[in-house]
XYZ file of C-alpha atoms in Angstrom:
706
model
C 20.971 -21.029 20.749
C 21.925 -22.142 24.452
C 24.299 -19.666 24.921
C 22.575 -16.216 23.562
C 21.316 -13.984 26.890
C 17.889 -15.137 28.166
C 17.332 -11.707 28.457
C 18.924 -8.033 27.699
C 19.711 -7.274 31.035
C 23.043 -9.668 30.879
C 24.383 -7.982 27.713
C 25.452 -5.073 29.797
C 27.050 -7.458 32.828
C 30.418 -8.143 33.622
C 29.947 -10.964 35.420
C 27.584 -12.234 32.314
C 30.432 -12.029 30.169
C 33.271 -14.241 32.238
C 30.450 -16.925 32.611
C 30.387 -16.276 28.830
C 33.059 -17.014 27.651
C 34.284 -19.674 30.797
C 31.695 -21.896 29.008
C 32.291 -20.491 25.880
C 36.115 -21.924 25.599
C 38.868 -20.753 22.999
C 35.978 -21.479 20.347
C 35.736 -17.745 18.280
C 32.218 -16.453 19.068
C 31.426 -14.432 15.793
C 29.002 -11.762 17.387
C 26.800 -11.207 14.492
C 28.658 -12.061 11.654
C 32.473 -12.345 11.004
C 34.970 -10.641 8.689
C 34.085 -11.826 5.261
C 30.473 -10.268 6.460
C 32.052 -7.190 7.638
C 35.238 -6.620 5.291
C 33.695 -5.277 3.006
C 31.853 -2.267 5.038
C 34.838 -2.169 7.208
C 37.213 -1.315 4.649
C 35.264 1.411 3.737
C 35.726 3.543 6.054
C 39.077 2.179 8.443
C 41.519 2.961 6.515
C 44.566 -0.066 7.283
C 46.719 3.329 8.886
C 44.169 4.210 11.402
C 44.819 4.080 14.874
C 41.424 1.621 16.059
C 39.934 1.399 19.342
C 37.729 -2.690 19.203
C 35.273 -1.880 22.059
C 33.988 -5.088 23.648
C 36.246 -7.094 21.439
C 35.688 -10.504 23.460
C 36.825 -13.325 22.283
C 36.239 -12.941 17.956
C 38.228 -13.436 15.400
C 38.031 -10.053 13.380
C 40.107 -8.198 15.729
C 43.043 -11.610 13.693
C 41.821 -10.954 10.584
C 42.163 -7.240 10.292
C 45.281 -7.609 11.603
C 46.572 -9.967 9.067
C 44.959 -8.398 6.891
C 47.108 -5.098 7.500
C 45.384 -3.152 10.584
C 47.988 -2.904 12.442
C 47.495 -0.497 14.684
C 44.671 -1.869 17.003
C 44.000 -1.656 20.132
C 41.346 -3.996 21.448
C 39.442 -4.616 24.658
C 36.827 -5.724 26.925
C 35.745 -5.931 30.866
C 36.358 -9.365 30.822
C 40.081 -10.228 31.745
C 39.495 -13.764 31.089
C 38.779 -13.391 27.911
C 41.966 -10.687 27.494
C 43.882 -12.917 28.550
C 42.710 -15.581 26.627
C 43.297 -13.542 23.546
C 46.546 -11.928 24.606
C 47.741 -16.011 25.560
C 46.582 -17.431 22.243
C 48.160 -14.187 19.846
C 51.304 -13.849 22.066
C 53.247 -15.664 19.337
C 51.683 -15.571 16.048
C 50.509 -11.250 16.613
C 52.535 -10.123 19.394
C 52.256 -6.623 17.929
C 48.105 -6.980 18.571
C 46.814 -5.641 21.824
C 44.740 -6.514 24.766
C 44.007 -4.682 27.284
C 41.354 -4.623 29.643
C 39.598 -1.463 30.231
C 35.458 -0.470 31.013
C 34.832 1.316 28.344
C 32.829 3.393 30.069
C 36.145 5.011 32.061
C 38.758 4.954 29.130
C 42.714 5.299 30.357
C 43.926 6.958 26.498
C 44.138 10.157 25.210
C 41.894 13.163 23.703
C 41.593 12.380 19.900
C 44.106 9.213 20.004
C 42.149 7.542 17.337
C 40.656 7.787 14.038
C 38.101 5.312 14.422
C 36.617 2.707 16.876
C 35.124 -0.512 16.200
C 32.176 -1.742 18.143
C 29.976 -5.071 17.080
C 27.767 -5.531 19.658
C 29.224 -3.538 22.480
C 26.435 -0.938 21.806
C 23.773 -3.647 22.659
C 25.719 -5.275 25.118
C 24.773 -1.833 27.216
C 22.083 0.087 25.952
C 19.155 -1.576 28.962
C 21.883 -0.677 31.815
C 20.724 1.940 34.018
C 18.198 3.034 31.320
C 20.724 3.553 28.703
C 23.096 5.801 30.690
C 25.718 3.395 31.283
C 25.848 3.364 26.666
C 25.718 6.908 26.548
C 29.227 7.268 29.165
C 30.688 4.743 26.331
C 29.270 6.810 23.973
C 30.826 9.937 25.368
C 34.234 7.939 25.222
C 34.138 7.166 21.789
C 33.346 10.606 21.442
C 37.113 11.839 23.444
C 39.009 9.327 22.080
C 38.663 9.939 18.243
C 39.887 12.351 16.720
C 38.137 14.750 14.335
C 37.326 13.267 11.013
C 37.176 9.887 13.501
C 34.659 7.896 13.194
C 32.366 5.415 15.205
C 31.981 1.432 13.554
C 29.838 -0.010 15.850
C 27.238 -3.745 14.468
C 24.399 -3.657 15.495
C 21.201 -6.366 15.422
C 19.523 -2.129 15.757
C 16.309 -2.057 18.152
C 14.463 0.804 18.700
C 15.854 1.922 22.055
C 19.154 1.070 21.519
C 19.625 2.715 17.497
C 17.420 6.331 18.932
C 19.831 5.799 22.069
C 23.032 6.401 19.825
C 21.885 8.374 16.973
C 19.634 11.111 19.227
C 23.818 11.281 21.439
C 25.381 11.468 17.736
C 22.666 13.206 16.556
C 23.006 14.859 19.442
C 26.709 16.813 19.827
C 26.705 17.956 16.118
C 28.209 13.822 13.967
C 27.106 12.917 10.497
C 24.876 9.358 10.571
C 25.567 7.323 8.535
C 23.228 3.160 9.254
C 24.524 0.660 6.566
C 21.944 -3.004 6.142
C 24.084 -5.613 5.566
C 20.240 -8.181 5.868
C 20.376 -11.461 7.781
C 23.130 -11.928 10.654
C 25.509 -15.976 9.114
C 23.322 -18.398 10.377
C 22.351 -20.207 13.192
C 21.020 -22.894 15.635
C 17.694 -20.940 16.716
C 15.986 -20.651 12.960
C 13.875 -17.864 14.702
C 16.788 -16.020 14.679
C 16.592 -13.739 11.717
C 16.808 -9.388 12.338
C 19.296 -8.108 9.451
C 22.570 -6.849 10.275
C 23.221 -3.045 10.537
C 26.105 -0.923 10.780
C 26.679 2.266 11.741
C 28.830 4.713 10.961
C 29.093 8.650 13.132
C 31.556 10.788 11.122
C 33.748 13.441 13.978
C 33.457 17.143 12.769
C 36.123 20.049 14.214
C 33.338 21.935 14.035
C 29.282 20.707 15.242
C 27.120 20.125 11.649
C 24.332 22.936 12.112
C 21.695 20.250 10.748
C 21.773 16.431 11.226
C 22.809 14.396 9.152
C 21.247 10.976 8.650
C 21.633 8.361 6.149
C 20.820 4.761 5.434
C 21.886 2.984 3.124
C 20.751 -0.833 1.773
C 24.007 -2.994 2.017
C 28.300 -1.949 2.053
C 27.815 -0.333 -1.365
C 23.508 1.152 -1.848
C 23.904 4.706 -2.301
C 22.297 6.778 0.677
C 19.033 7.937 1.164
C 19.746 11.594 3.047
C 16.529 10.808 5.903
C 14.966 13.837 7.410
C 15.211 12.990 10.946
C 15.650 10.934 13.487
C 12.196 8.930 13.697
C 12.322 8.604 10.041
C 15.131 6.588 9.836
C 14.132 5.152 12.430
C 11.105 4.015 10.665
C 13.575 2.556 7.753
C 14.322 0.499 10.666
C 11.675 -1.177 11.642
C 10.482 -1.896 8.001
C 14.671 -3.797 7.374
C 13.446 -5.606 10.959
C 10.045 -6.620 9.523
C 10.546 -8.197 6.102
C 13.811 -9.011 7.497
C 11.557 -11.573 10.064
C 8.553 -11.505 6.669
C 11.610 -13.171 4.935
C 11.482 -15.702 7.089
C 8.175 -17.080 8.053
C 7.890 -17.309 3.864
C 11.234 -18.848 4.026
C 10.477 -21.948 6.251
C 6.223 -22.061 5.683
C 3.951 -21.565 3.081
C 0.143 -20.529 4.658
C -2.884 -19.727 2.086
C -4.837 -18.365 5.126
C -1.969 -15.296 5.716
C -1.177 -13.636 2.213
C 1.280 -10.980 3.025
C 2.054 -7.899 1.337
C 4.772 -5.886 1.002
C 5.839 -2.055 -1.036
C 9.602 -1.457 -2.555
C 10.396 1.550 -2.805
C 13.037 3.517 -5.190
C 16.616 3.358 -3.673
C 17.446 6.571 -3.560
C 13.403 8.765 -3.473
C 12.985 6.588 -1.246
C 9.259 6.317 -3.578
C 7.221 3.346 -3.408
C 7.622 0.960 -6.694
C 6.024 -2.119 -6.321
C 3.967 -3.836 -4.334
C 4.634 -7.178 -3.793
C 1.682 -9.893 -2.663
C 2.163 -13.497 -2.041
C 0.060 -15.943 -2.167
C 0.298 -19.671 -1.840
C -1.552 -22.097 -2.776
C -4.490 -24.805 -0.838
C -2.763 -27.438 1.074
C -4.437 -30.727 -1.374
C -3.972 -28.607 -4.406
C -2.400 -30.854 -6.824
C 0.606 -28.498 -8.015
C 3.133 -29.941 -10.898
C 6.727 -31.191 -9.153
C 8.335 -28.442 -11.275
C 5.564 -25.150 -10.229
C 7.217 -24.174 -6.880
C 6.902 -20.192 -7.452
C 6.314 -18.232 -10.586
C 6.379 -14.177 -10.916
C 2.471 -12.206 -11.936
C 2.740 -8.741 -13.330
C 0.024 -7.070 -12.629
C -0.428 -3.972 -15.838
C -0.850 -0.640 -15.155
C -3.625 0.784 -14.239
C -5.321 -2.904 -13.731
C -4.001 -2.897 -10.007
C -8.128 -2.507 -9.174
C -9.377 -4.413 -10.652
C -10.866 -7.437 -9.085
C -9.020 -10.305 -10.467
C -5.572 -7.778 -8.859
C -7.342 -5.637 -5.624
C -9.282 -8.233 -3.881
C -8.602 -11.145 -1.481
C -10.944 -13.558 -3.380
C -9.447 -12.783 -6.552
C -6.219 -12.894 -6.255
C -6.520 -16.948 -4.804
C -8.594 -16.465 -8.363
C -5.451 -15.944 -10.245
C -3.608 -18.328 -8.364
C -5.536 -21.344 -8.008
C -5.265 -20.689 -12.262
C -1.680 -19.985 -12.264
C -0.902 -23.440 -10.310
C 2.090 -22.959 -8.138
C 3.304 -23.522 -4.670
C 3.576 -20.008 -4.395
C 2.736 -17.204 -7.137
C 3.430 -13.018 -5.908
C 1.100 -10.541 -7.808
C 3.403 -7.680 -8.458
C 1.185 -3.835 -8.604
C 3.306 -1.037 -10.508
C 3.670 2.201 -8.621
C 2.076 5.640 -10.591
C 4.740 8.340 -11.518
C 6.857 5.223 -11.513
C 9.142 5.602 -15.512
C 8.866 1.242 -16.224
C 10.785 0.732 -19.706
C 9.432 -2.939 -20.504
C 8.457 -6.848 -19.483
C 12.239 -7.254 -19.200
C 13.668 -4.270 -17.054
C 10.595 -5.392 -14.722
C 11.572 -9.503 -14.413
C 15.079 -7.602 -14.317
C 14.908 -5.274 -11.388
C 12.805 -7.554 -9.186
C 14.576 -10.866 -9.333
C 16.706 -10.794 -7.106
C 14.347 -9.297 -4.238
C 11.321 -12.387 -5.620
C 13.991 -14.679 -4.335
C 14.183 -14.446 -1.348
C 10.391 -14.106 -0.900
C 10.650 -18.105 -2.436
C 8.915 -20.976 -0.738
C 10.314 -23.993 1.485
C 12.188 -26.657 -0.610
C 12.682 -25.364 -3.959
C 15.880 -26.691 -5.790
C 18.456 -24.291 -5.920
C 19.339 -22.680 -9.776
C 15.574 -22.954 -10.383
C 14.148 -20.941 -13.276
C 11.618 -19.114 -11.406
C 8.764 -17.925 -14.474
C 8.023 -14.581 -15.053
C 4.087 -14.283 -16.009
C 2.115 -11.494 -17.177
C -1.226 -10.499 -20.280
C -0.534 -11.141 -23.217
C 3.263 -10.379 -22.049
C 2.321 -5.853 -22.035
C 2.742 -3.346 -18.338
C 0.164 -2.060 -19.581
C -0.362 1.788 -19.452
C -1.293 4.489 -17.664
C -1.408 8.706 -17.845
C -1.839 10.560 -14.453
C -3.625 13.917 -16.226
C -4.219 16.114 -13.256
C -3.507 15.428 -9.269
C -4.596 18.195 -7.133
C -5.072 18.323 -2.673
C -8.670 18.019 -1.798
C -8.926 19.856 1.595
C -11.302 16.695 3.090
C -10.079 13.382 0.505
C -5.952 14.939 1.114
C -3.995 13.610 -2.589
C -5.602 12.462 -5.621
C -5.042 11.864 -9.146
C -6.857 12.035 -12.712
C -5.021 9.639 -14.745
C -5.790 7.736 -17.895
C -5.513 4.294 -18.657
C -5.874 1.053 -20.868
C -8.961 -0.789 -19.881
C -9.054 -4.728 -20.578
C -10.950 -4.656 -23.649
C -8.766 -1.959 -24.836
C -10.430 1.039 -23.996
C -9.190 4.320 -22.705
C -10.672 5.272 -19.553
C -9.884 8.433 -17.491
C -10.357 7.715 -13.624
C -9.971 10.049 -10.322
C -8.293 7.956 -7.492
C -7.792 9.218 -4.215
C -4.140 8.136 -2.933
C -5.715 7.020 0.897
C -7.496 4.650 -0.605
C -5.569 4.019 -3.664
C -7.558 0.228 -4.240
C -10.602 2.095 -4.470
C -11.401 4.252 -8.047
C -13.365 7.166 -7.104
C -14.915 7.756 -10.384
C -14.254 6.773 -13.924
C -15.136 7.101 -17.154
C -14.699 6.416 -20.845
C -12.208 8.271 -23.374
C -13.940 8.369 -27.764
C -13.478 9.974 -30.312
C -16.114 12.379 -30.738
C -15.615 11.544 -34.677
C -16.466 8.146 -34.492
C -19.516 7.380 -33.181
C -19.861 4.600 -30.503
C -21.206 1.159 -30.954
C -24.511 0.710 -28.193
C -23.489 -2.451 -28.812
C -19.777 -1.477 -26.962
C -19.670 -2.711 -23.322
C -17.506 -2.469 -20.626
C -17.800 -5.660 -18.338
C -15.227 -6.552 -16.081
C -14.481 -9.931 -16.778
C -14.206 -12.460 -13.125
C -12.038 -15.047 -14.767
C -9.888 -14.456 -17.202
C -7.786 -11.175 -18.575
C -7.344 -9.974 -21.228
C -4.530 -8.665 -23.242
C -3.833 -5.241 -22.833
C -2.822 -3.064 -25.213
C 0.353 -0.222 -25.888
C -0.606 3.417 -25.612
C -2.558 5.721 -27.575
C -0.951 6.983 -30.618
C -1.157 10.791 -30.601
C -2.744 11.259 -34.049
C -2.508 14.865 -34.877
C -6.283 16.626 -34.201
C -7.694 13.786 -32.000
C -9.227 14.920 -29.237
C -9.806 11.925 -26.976
C -13.439 13.281 -25.017
C -15.633 11.887 -21.842
C -18.486 9.579 -23.177
C -21.043 10.785 -21.567
C -24.194 8.247 -22.561
C -21.021 5.308 -21.406
C -21.516 5.389 -17.562
C -18.312 2.812 -16.215
C -20.266 1.728 -12.291
C -23.380 -0.587 -12.605
C -24.518 1.119 -9.737
C -25.002 3.998 -12.387
C -26.739 1.815 -14.651
C -28.897 0.811 -12.432
C -30.219 3.034 -11.358
C -31.087 4.612 -13.916
C -32.397 1.054 -14.592
C -34.489 2.445 -11.769
C -36.097 5.201 -13.650
C -38.821 2.385 -14.502
C -40.568 2.180 -11.728
C -41.128 5.809 -12.514
C -43.293 4.748 -15.740
C -47.097 4.238 -15.283
C -48.262 0.726 -16.792
C -49.209 0.878 -20.221
C -48.408 4.977 -20.882
C -47.183 6.406 -23.809
C -43.394 6.554 -25.427
C -44.699 9.715 -26.282
C -46.921 10.595 -23.345
C -43.472 9.219 -20.899
C -41.251 11.764 -22.570
C -43.880 14.393 -21.673
C -43.595 14.188 -18.089
C -41.205 15.785 -15.922
C -39.032 14.050 -13.641
C -37.102 15.015 -10.706
C -34.103 14.232 -9.359
C -32.103 15.369 -6.328
C -28.123 13.147 -6.585
C -26.307 13.058 -2.650
C -22.716 12.624 -3.854
C -21.541 14.358 -6.849
C -18.401 12.323 -8.483
C -17.347 12.536 -11.862
C -20.218 13.505 -12.312
C -20.554 11.679 -15.198
C -24.587 9.512 -13.601
C -25.908 13.309 -13.122
C -25.401 14.651 -17.155
C -25.955 11.527 -18.435
C -30.166 11.959 -16.323
C -29.911 14.840 -17.990
C -28.867 14.114 -20.948
C -30.437 10.877 -21.750
C -33.882 10.516 -19.816
C -36.659 12.938 -20.723
C -37.646 15.809 -18.858
C -35.218 15.736 -16.443
C -34.367 18.195 -13.930
C -30.814 16.584 -11.859
C -29.162 18.029 -8.667
C -26.624 17.426 -6.570
C -24.814 18.439 -3.746
C -21.492 17.251 -3.327
C -19.602 18.008 -0.443
C -15.780 19.079 -1.140
C -15.554 21.250 -3.514
C -11.897 19.858 -5.376
C -14.846 17.263 -6.306
C -16.422 19.364 -8.078
C -13.674 21.220 -9.774
C -12.198 18.074 -11.111
C -16.045 17.111 -12.441
C -15.755 20.003 -14.486
C -12.491 20.479 -15.199
C -12.058 16.324 -16.151
C -14.885 14.355 -17.070
C -17.213 17.186 -19.116
C -19.553 17.228 -16.230
C -21.060 20.313 -17.584
C -24.004 22.642 -15.254
C -27.015 24.506 -16.671
C -30.405 25.203 -15.746
C -31.505 21.849 -15.450
C -28.294 20.817 -14.182
C -27.668 22.529 -11.329
C -25.154 21.382 -8.288
C -25.411 22.678 -4.699
C -22.008 22.706 -2.416
C -22.779 21.529 0.765
C -23.866 18.705 3.207
C -26.124 16.449 1.994
C -27.892 16.083 5.739
C -27.561 19.378 6.339
C -28.918 20.206 2.957
C -32.055 17.308 3.345
C -32.836 18.547 6.785
C -33.939 22.061 5.107
C -35.631 21.203 2.455
C -37.766 18.995 4.415
C -38.069 22.109 7.487
C -39.247 24.018 4.871
C -41.400 23.122 3.069
C -42.700 23.040 -0.441
C -39.862 20.791 -1.968
C -40.403 17.273 -3.865
C -38.757 14.708 -5.929
C -39.603 12.545 -8.463
C -36.483 10.167 -7.654
C -34.146 11.164 -4.233
C -30.472 9.328 -5.264
C -27.526 8.471 -2.912
C -24.079 7.488 -3.557
C -22.192 9.041 -1.072
C -19.111 7.177 0.751
C -17.617 7.618 4.452
C -14.421 8.948 5.515
C -13.877 6.833 8.142
C -12.163 3.308 7.320
C -12.636 1.604 10.251
C -16.299 1.308 9.421
C -17.837 -2.148 7.839
C -19.702 -0.015 5.447
C -18.524 2.172 3.251
C -21.208 3.660 1.874
C -22.820 5.532 2.678
C -22.164 7.132 6.015
C -23.854 5.801 9.064
C -26.033 9.025 9.125
C -27.486 8.375 6.191
C -29.142 5.120 6.643
C -30.732 6.338 11.061
C -34.841 5.928 11.294
C -35.866 9.346 11.807
C -33.517 10.651 8.428
C -34.909 8.158 6.507
C -37.883 9.327 6.802
C -37.292 12.935 5.981
C -36.680 10.983 2.133
C -39.680 9.677 2.075
C -40.683 13.005 3.041
C -39.324 14.540 0.143
C -40.491 12.465 -2.778
C -43.782 12.780 -5.228
C -46.193 10.397 -4.091
C -44.864 8.286 -7.426
C -40.710 9.053 -6.182
C -38.177 6.016 -5.869
C -35.904 6.132 -3.202
C -32.436 4.806 -4.140
C -29.608 3.681 -2.270
C -26.111 2.212 -2.995
C -25.294 0.529 -0.389
C -21.785 -0.932 0.128
C -21.069 -3.153 3.047
C -19.040 -5.756 3.598
C -19.908 -6.466 8.071
C -22.991 -8.997 7.669
C -24.688 -7.379 10.552
C -24.483 -4.162 9.790
C -25.916 -4.976 6.648
C -28.490 -6.603 8.069
C -29.949 -3.470 10.172
C -29.408 -1.511 7.520
C -31.623 -3.495 5.383
C -34.077 -3.845 8.406
C -33.760 0.744 9.005
C -34.746 1.312 4.721
C -37.371 -1.733 4.773
C -39.245 0.095 8.187
C -39.818 3.206 6.442
C -41.193 2.108 2.673
C -42.739 -0.332 2.146
C -41.109 -2.008 -0.246
C -37.655 -2.104 -1.109
C -36.239 -4.097 -3.971
C -32.306 -4.794 -4.146
C -29.758 -5.126 -7.432
C -26.760 -6.572 -5.736
C -23.310 -5.875 -8.272
C -22.053 -9.106 -10.155
C -18.321 -9.348 -8.140
C -18.084 -6.028 -6.399
C -18.851 -5.707 -2.991
C -21.786 -2.904 -3.720
C -25.949 -3.052 -4.067
C -28.392 -1.116 -5.034
C -31.922 -0.468 -2.911
C -34.748 1.121 -5.130
C -37.528 1.620 -2.517
C -40.870 3.133 -4.050
C -42.508 5.564 -1.707
C -45.830 3.969 -2.151
C -45.664 -0.378 -2.893
C -48.122 -1.280 -6.141
C -48.780 -4.680 -6.997
C -46.244 -5.186 -10.151
C -47.872 -8.510 -10.850
C -46.424 -12.194 -11.698
C -42.777 -12.081 -13.212
C -43.015 -13.642 -16.996
C -40.653 -15.558 -18.725
C -38.375 -13.344 -19.464
C -38.144 -12.448 -15.030
C -39.939 -9.423 -14.871
C -42.829 -8.886 -13.682
C -44.482 -8.242 -17.250
C -45.583 -4.073 -16.596
C -42.016 -3.303 -14.929
C -41.075 -5.191 -18.458
C -43.183 -3.370 -19.855
C -41.361 0.315 -18.010
C -38.475 -0.690 -18.686
C -38.911 -0.522 -22.302
C -40.761 1.858 -22.998
C -37.774 4.237 -20.894
C -35.228 2.560 -23.095
C -37.030 3.799 -26.093
C -37.223 7.371 -24.855
C -33.747 7.237 -23.745
C -32.401 6.884 -27.018
C -34.949 8.809 -28.279
C -33.727 11.651 -26.287
C -29.820 13.538 -25.805
C -30.571 17.883 -26.238
C -27.228 18.499 -24.795
C -25.382 15.246 -26.456
C -26.523 14.374 -30.103
C -23.162 13.476 -30.424
C -23.122 10.779 -27.869
C -26.099 7.920 -27.438
C -26.596 5.744 -24.461
C -24.827 3.278 -24.166
C -27.648 0.975 -21.563
C -29.573 -1.871 -21.322
C -32.138 -0.857 -18.979
C -34.259 -4.715 -19.024
C -30.506 -6.646 -18.876
C -30.419 -4.468 -14.923
C -33.809 -5.074 -14.193
C -33.729 -8.914 -14.822
C -31.909 -9.415 -11.159
C -33.692 -7.652 -9.265
C -35.461 -9.383 -6.149
C -36.954 -8.274 -3.413
C -34.562 -7.059 0.402
């Protein structure tokens, strides 16, 4: 678009506009949209009987069109004498009462309060860069002077942040009400990169300044106003609208499998997040049926953290299975009500069409895909705030296997389920074969919410460990069992465990209830986590299950300094609070060499150190493994299928475990695993209504030397 200014500074100079209009000639230049685009919002705020000042009219046909539909009290001003002469000549016969005057908007000759409305289409944008905003400030002062009480300044703008900030702060300071409408894209341009939406700023003058700022944002010309607390909040919403327009323009012009942008759709009235949309394009060489342009996949509620929906790799696999040029993956948010799938489709249809791929035929039917046609189910049963980790939510959900689960989710990282336990009816014993295996390949149909049967109380199933890395840690206890040890003698040997990181308490409770002779000490930094574990996850401390609130690092240092403390097992299952690190579990200080040496000194001769390692940075991960190998003579590793987690099992002493047998395990460890399995099943002190649901041999099969 060669006639658009090359720099913002050009907008505000009289010389630029003189050159512009002479070059443009008699053809109207509809700056930021024409009458058809703007009429809805203009008629809403400017009445035909109003005396209207049109600031910086240019050669736009807007005033002529307003005049023709009944606005007969229009005074048009512009700094360019050339355009004013042209517009007067053009309208002399057809619209003799339409007035055009050469006037500097910063020094207007009109009396105070002589207009009911001032219309500005792009003039504020043109002037705002001059004199560091001082020129635009003088124009706004003059507009305020010539408007009467109840008068409105209606400004069509692209809402560049410095421009809109200048105007909004000015009118807030003088006590006017401020409302901003986002109308969407401007009229089409030769330059397709010109994709910023058009805004209409409406500022209303009161007899007395408003004691508190009134700041509102509306989507479209008729959207309900959303009240905002401050100027910064209004500017933030403007940036979001502009970013969305740029994203939409990019998606309209190209597909890109390497880019998977996401956006959040919020409730128009409350501003609360309602849907998160992630765009997934197919690979360039994929064989996609000609008719498969575009589809929408609705993720069942509470399943957004599943591997298939919550990771880039999973969504890529989902898109490949769906086999469309573009797939939009839609996740629903907690604390929002969704009636049924039809209602969700109706709500999303218009918005998702704006994200369609280039080249899609008009009137193309867009399929909505889902798992079994269901929305899934989630019920928030508690919420609170941790001083260390922020807001959290405890929620019951229906899993992909049809079972009910209870989750602890810290809302600062909604993609991560911090703790999870399965719920059960104690009157119905769980089968040992029931095991939650997260499918990485196929999604199973979801099920409707549970019926509220009178007298049916669901409790946490203490015999079931949802987290695979917890099950591996339990299986690692087989390393404590000596070869050829009988079941009876194994049950008679006490086991002391130190666990850093409580979570929902499922792992330490399992150890206390099912491991013969286990005495478990847990160190937890966050008091809120302990409260949640006791209140919602069935965690019950006693003389064999002790919790110490404090820093795990300092606790272990103190134990080592005091002397006299030793444990058969030390487990680290503690997350890092720093999201910028490539390692989310444990915090780096827990795997420093000096600290690992302290851990080794606290182990009994037969002791084992167990570490839940979650590290996406390969260099950092290798560094951690090198340090662990430098302290412990043997390090075994078990990766968690489909997860980043890897459990390290590190005995204090290296003992020859023999060659691998037919099952892939050293026979001695296999025998120890079977002994442990039997001991778990026979020991259920304090958990008589539950049975351990774990397969030790299966968990040990994939152990390897790290």
